[in-house]
Tab-separated table of C-alpha atoms in Angstrom:
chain	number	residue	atom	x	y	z
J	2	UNK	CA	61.960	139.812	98.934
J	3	UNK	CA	65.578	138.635	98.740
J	4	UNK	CA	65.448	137.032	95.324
J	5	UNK	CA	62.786	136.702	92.494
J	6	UNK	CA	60.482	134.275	92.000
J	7	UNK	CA	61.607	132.541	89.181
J	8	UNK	CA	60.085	129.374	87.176
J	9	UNK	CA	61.857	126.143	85.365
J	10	UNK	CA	59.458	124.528	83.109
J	11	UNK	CA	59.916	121.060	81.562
J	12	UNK	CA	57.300	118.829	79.685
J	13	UNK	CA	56.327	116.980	82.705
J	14	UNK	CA	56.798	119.143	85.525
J	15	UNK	CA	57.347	122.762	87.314
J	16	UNK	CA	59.083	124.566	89.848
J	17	UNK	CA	58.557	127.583	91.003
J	18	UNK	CA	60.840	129.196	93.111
J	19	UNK	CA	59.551	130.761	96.107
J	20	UNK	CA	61.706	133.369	98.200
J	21	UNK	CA	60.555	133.718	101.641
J	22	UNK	CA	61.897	135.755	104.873
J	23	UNK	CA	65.586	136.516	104.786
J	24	UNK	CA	67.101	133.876	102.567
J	25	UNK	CA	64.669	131.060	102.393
J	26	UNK	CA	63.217	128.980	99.648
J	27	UNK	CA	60.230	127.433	99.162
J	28	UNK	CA	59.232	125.810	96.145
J	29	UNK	CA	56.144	124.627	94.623
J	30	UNK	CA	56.383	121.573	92.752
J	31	UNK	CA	53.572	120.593	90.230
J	32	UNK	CA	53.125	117.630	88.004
J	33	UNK	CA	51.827	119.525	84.420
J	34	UNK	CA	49.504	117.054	83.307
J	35	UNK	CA	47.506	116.892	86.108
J	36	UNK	CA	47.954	119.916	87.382
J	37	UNK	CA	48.099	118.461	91.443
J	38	UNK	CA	50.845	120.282	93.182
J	39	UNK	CA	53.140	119.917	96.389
J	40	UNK	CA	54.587	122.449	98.273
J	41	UNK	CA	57.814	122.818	100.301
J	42	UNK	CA	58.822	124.604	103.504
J	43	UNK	CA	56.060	126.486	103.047
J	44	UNK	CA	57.148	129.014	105.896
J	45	UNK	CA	55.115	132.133	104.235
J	46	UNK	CA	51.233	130.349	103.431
J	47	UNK	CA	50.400	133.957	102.144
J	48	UNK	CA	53.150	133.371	99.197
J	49	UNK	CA	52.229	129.446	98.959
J	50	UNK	CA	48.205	130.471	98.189
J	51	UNK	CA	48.974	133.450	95.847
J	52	UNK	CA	51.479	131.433	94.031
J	53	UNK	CA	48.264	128.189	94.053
J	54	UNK	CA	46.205	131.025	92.745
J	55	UNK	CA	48.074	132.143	89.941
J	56	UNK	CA	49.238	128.538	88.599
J	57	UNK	CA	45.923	127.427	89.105
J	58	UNK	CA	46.607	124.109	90.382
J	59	UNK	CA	45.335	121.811	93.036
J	60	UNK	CA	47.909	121.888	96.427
J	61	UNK	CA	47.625	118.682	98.219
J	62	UNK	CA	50.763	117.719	99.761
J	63	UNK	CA	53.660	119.850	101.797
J	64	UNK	CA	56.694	118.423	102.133
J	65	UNK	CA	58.544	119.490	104.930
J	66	UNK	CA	62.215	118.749	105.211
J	67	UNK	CA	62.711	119.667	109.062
J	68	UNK	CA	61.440	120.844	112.046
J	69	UNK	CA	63.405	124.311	112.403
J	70	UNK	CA	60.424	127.322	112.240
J	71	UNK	CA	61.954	128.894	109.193
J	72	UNK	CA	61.040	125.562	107.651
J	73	UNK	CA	58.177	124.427	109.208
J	74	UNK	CA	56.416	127.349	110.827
J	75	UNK	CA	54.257	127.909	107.891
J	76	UNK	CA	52.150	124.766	108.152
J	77	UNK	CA	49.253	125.027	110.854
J	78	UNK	CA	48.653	128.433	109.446
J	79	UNK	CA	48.881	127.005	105.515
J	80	UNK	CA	46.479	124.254	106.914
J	81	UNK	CA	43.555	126.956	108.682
J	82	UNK	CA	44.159	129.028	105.508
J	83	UNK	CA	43.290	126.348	103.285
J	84	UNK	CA	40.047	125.254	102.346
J	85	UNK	CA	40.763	121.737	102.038
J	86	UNK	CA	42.372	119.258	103.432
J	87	UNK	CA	46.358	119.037	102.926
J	88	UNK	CA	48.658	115.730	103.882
J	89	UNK	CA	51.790	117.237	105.513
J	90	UNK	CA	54.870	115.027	105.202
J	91	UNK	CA	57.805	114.616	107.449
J	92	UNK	CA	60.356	112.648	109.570
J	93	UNK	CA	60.091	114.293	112.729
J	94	UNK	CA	57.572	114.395	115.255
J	95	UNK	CA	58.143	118.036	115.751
J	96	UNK	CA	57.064	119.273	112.543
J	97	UNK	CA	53.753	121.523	112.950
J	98	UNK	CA	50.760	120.264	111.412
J	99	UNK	CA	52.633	116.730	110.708
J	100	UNK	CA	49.672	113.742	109.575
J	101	UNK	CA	51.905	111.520	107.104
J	102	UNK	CA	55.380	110.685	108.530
J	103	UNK	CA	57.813	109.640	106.405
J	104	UNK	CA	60.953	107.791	106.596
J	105	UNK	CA	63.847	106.125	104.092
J	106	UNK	CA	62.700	105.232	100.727
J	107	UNK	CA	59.133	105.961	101.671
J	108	UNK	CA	57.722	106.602	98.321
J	109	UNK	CA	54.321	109.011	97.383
J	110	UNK	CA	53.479	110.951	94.123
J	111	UNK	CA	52.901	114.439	93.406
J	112	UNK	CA	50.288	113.526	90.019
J	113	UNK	CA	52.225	111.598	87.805
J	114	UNK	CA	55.458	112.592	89.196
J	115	UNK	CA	57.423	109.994	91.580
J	116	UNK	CA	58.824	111.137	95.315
J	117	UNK	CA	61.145	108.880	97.413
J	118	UNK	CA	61.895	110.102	100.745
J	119	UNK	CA	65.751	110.217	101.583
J	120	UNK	CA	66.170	110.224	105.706
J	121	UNK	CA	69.469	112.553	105.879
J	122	UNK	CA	69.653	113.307	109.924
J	123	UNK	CA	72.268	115.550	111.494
J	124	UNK	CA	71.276	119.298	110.819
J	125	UNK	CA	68.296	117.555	112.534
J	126	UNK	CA	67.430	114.221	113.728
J	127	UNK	CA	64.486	114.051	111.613
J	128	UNK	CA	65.569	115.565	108.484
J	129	UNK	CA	64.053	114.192	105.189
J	130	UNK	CA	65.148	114.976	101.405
J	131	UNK	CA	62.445	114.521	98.593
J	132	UNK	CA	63.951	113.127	95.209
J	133	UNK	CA	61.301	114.115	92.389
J	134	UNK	CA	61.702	112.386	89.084
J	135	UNK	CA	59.385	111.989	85.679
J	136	UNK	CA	58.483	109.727	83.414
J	137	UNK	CA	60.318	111.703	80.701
J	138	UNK	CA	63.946	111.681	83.247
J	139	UNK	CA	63.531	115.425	84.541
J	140	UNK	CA	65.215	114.478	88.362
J	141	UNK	CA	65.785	117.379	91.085
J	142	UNK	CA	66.112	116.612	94.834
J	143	UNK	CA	64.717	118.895	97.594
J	144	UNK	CA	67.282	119.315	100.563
J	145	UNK	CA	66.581	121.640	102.979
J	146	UNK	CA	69.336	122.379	105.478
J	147	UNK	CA	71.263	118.993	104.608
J	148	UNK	CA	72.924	120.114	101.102
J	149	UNK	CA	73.630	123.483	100.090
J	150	UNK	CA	75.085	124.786	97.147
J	151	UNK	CA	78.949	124.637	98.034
J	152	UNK	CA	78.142	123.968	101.739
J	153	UNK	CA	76.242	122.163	104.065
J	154	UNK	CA	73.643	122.481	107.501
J	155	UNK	CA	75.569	122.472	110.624
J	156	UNK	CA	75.628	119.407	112.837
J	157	UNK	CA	72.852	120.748	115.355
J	158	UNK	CA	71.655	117.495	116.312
J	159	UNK	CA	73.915	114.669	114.492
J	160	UNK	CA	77.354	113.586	113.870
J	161	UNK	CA	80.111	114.117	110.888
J	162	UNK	CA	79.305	110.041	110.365
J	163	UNK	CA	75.553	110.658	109.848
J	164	UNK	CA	76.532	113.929	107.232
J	165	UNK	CA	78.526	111.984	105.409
J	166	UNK	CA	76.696	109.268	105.193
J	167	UNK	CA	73.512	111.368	103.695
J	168	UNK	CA	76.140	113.586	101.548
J	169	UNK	CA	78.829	111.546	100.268
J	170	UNK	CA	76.565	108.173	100.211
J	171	UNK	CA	73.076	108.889	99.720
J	172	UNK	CA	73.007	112.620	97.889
J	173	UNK	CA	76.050	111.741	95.198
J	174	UNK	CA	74.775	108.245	94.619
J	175	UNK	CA	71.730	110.256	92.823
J	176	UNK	CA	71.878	110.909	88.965
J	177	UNK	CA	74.806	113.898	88.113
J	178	UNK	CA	72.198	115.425	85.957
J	179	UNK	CA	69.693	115.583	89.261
J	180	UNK	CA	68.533	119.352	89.876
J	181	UNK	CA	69.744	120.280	93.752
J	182	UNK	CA	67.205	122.835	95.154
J	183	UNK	CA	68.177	123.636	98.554
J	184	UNK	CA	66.628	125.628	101.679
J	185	UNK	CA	68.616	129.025	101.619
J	186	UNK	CA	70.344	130.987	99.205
J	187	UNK	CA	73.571	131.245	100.950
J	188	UNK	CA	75.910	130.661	97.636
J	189	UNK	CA	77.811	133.299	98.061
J	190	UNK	CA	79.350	132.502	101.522
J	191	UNK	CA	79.563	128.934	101.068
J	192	UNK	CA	81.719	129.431	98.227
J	193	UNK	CA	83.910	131.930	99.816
J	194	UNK	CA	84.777	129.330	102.377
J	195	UNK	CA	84.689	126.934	99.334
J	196	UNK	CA	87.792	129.036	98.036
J	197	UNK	CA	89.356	128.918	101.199
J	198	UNK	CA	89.181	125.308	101.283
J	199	UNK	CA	90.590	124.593	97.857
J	200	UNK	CA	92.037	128.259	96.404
J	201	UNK	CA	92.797	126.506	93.150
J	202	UNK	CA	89.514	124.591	91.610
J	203	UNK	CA	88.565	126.198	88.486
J	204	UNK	CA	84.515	125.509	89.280
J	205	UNK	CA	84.483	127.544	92.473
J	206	UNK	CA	85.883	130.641	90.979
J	207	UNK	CA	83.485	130.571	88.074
J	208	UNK	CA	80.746	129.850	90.287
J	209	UNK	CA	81.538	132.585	92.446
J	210	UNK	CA	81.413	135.156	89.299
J	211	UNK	CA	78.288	133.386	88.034
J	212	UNK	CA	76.567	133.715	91.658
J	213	UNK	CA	77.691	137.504	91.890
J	214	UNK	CA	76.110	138.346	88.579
J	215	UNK	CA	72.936	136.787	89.858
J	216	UNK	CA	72.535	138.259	92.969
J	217	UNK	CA	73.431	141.658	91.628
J	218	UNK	CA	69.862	141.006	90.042
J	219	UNK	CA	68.291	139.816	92.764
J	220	UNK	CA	68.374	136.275	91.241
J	221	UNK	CA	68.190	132.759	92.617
J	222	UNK	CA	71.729	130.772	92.262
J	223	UNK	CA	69.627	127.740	92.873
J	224	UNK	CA	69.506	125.103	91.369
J	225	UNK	CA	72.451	123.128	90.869
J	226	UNK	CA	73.242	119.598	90.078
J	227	UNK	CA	74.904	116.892	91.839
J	228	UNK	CA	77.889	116.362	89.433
J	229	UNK	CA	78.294	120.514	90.016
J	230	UNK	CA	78.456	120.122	94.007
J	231	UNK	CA	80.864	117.308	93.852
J	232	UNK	CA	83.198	119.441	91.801
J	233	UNK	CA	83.631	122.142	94.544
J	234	UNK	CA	81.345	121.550	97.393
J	235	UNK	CA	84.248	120.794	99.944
J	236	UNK	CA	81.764	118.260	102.188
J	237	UNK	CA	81.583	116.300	98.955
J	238	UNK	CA	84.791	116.353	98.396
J	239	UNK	CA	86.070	114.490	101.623
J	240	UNK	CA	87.978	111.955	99.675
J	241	UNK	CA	90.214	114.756	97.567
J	242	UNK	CA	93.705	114.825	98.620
J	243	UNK	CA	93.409	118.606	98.159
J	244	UNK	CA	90.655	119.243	100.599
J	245	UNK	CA	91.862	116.225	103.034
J	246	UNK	CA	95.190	118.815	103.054
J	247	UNK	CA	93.222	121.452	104.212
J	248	UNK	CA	91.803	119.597	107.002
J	249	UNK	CA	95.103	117.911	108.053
J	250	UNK	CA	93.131	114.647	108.131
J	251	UNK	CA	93.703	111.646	105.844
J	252	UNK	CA	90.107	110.049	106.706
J	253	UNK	CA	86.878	111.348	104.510
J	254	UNK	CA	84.653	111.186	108.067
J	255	UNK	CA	87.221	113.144	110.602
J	256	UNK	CA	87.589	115.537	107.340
J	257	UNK	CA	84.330	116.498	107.288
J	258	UNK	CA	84.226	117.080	110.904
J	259	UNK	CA	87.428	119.544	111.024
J	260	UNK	CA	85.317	121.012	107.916
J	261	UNK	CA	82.627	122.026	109.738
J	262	UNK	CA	84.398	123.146	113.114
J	263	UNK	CA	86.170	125.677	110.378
J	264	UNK	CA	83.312	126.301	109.179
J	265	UNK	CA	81.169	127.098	112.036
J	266	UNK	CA	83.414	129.823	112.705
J	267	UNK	CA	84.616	131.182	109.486
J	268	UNK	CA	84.306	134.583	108.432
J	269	UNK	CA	83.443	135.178	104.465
């Protein structure tokens, strides 16, 4: 495994953190007082029902954020593995084993815990974020390939408009204090372009010693928060003079765009 499986316990709720093929993450999500869980990406089903086992809790929803395989290509197999029946959630019609699709500010629960769908398309057309919050004001958000930490998915199937719109507009309109657990662990390399975007910010070179120390352990760097990403995530930062430099653009929309060409092609 790439990383180890690590937990983060509040009063209301848990997340375990799931590593799975090269760099993936999967995460089981489960509300503590009634013990009803959700899982996502669950791309290894071995992992997912091991990890059910152990917690001993009752799986009945998967929340898929896209259709990519590393993603999604867990499901039918999670779904034949599992005695009963699961609701699989999603925004695209490509998504394996897909019987609930979702779309903006559809809402469902995981026990007592509150989801709201966020539709974010342009890594995919069909790409959906899950914002989790508690009673008691734990809040993390799920993104999959749209938000990384210090990066973001490339533009496979969608426009610098449309990744803006779900980054700057939808993602850092949550709570600062929201939890940001995201599809890969590619910290590292995101924040070495990160650095190359804006050589001077203070919270990327920290981050980059932090991460190191981590991953010389084999540990996750996720989560972060959304007040962390908008202080040196450079697509969240498309309205900083500093970063608009870089680019040699003056508008936040064309600046992510020139981002990502850079980035598409960028060596760490």
């Amino acid at each position: 495994m790439h990383s180890s499986v690590e937990d983060l316990k509040t009063e209301a709720m848990q997340v375990k953190i799931l590593p799975a093929l090269q760099d993936n993450y999967m995460y089981l999500i489960i509300c503590d007082s009634t013990r009803e869980a959700a899982i996502v990406d669950p791309v290894s089903p071995e992992t997912v029902l091991q990890a059910v086992k152990d917690e001993n809790v009752n799986l009945k929803k998967v929340l898929t954020t896209h259709h990519h395989w590393d993603h999604a290509g867990g499901n039918e197999k999670l779904l034949q593995m599992f005695s009963l029946p699961l609701e699989v959630y999603g925004g695209d019609n490509r998504i394996g084993g897909l019987n609930c699709m979702v779309k903006q500010n559809d809402r469902l629960k995981i026990g007592n815990l509150d989801v709201t769908c966020l539709f974010t398309p342009c890594h995919t057309s069909g790409h959906i974020c899950y914002y989790v919050q508690s009673a008691t004001g734990d809040r993390y958000v799920f993104t999959g390939d749209t938000l990384f930490q210090g990066g973001c998915g490339r533009f496979f199937e969608g426009t610098a408009d449309q990744m803006y719109d779900a980054l700057c507009k939808q993602l850092s309109s949550l709570p600062d204090d929201t939890k940001v657990f995201c599809g890969h662990e590619y910290t590292l390399q995101n924040m070495s372009y990160a650095l190359h975007v804006e050589p001077q910010n203070e919270n990327i070179l920290k981050r980059i010693e932090w991460a190191k120390l981590r991953r010389a352990t084999k540990s996750p760097t996720v989560p972060s928060t959304i007040a962390e990403e908008k202080s040196w995530n450079p697509f969240m930062r498309v309205h900083e003079p500093s970063v608009q430099k870089h680019a040699q653009q003056t508008d936040p929309v064309r600046t992510m765009g020139s981002l990502r060409k850079e980035k598409d092609n960028f060596k760490a």
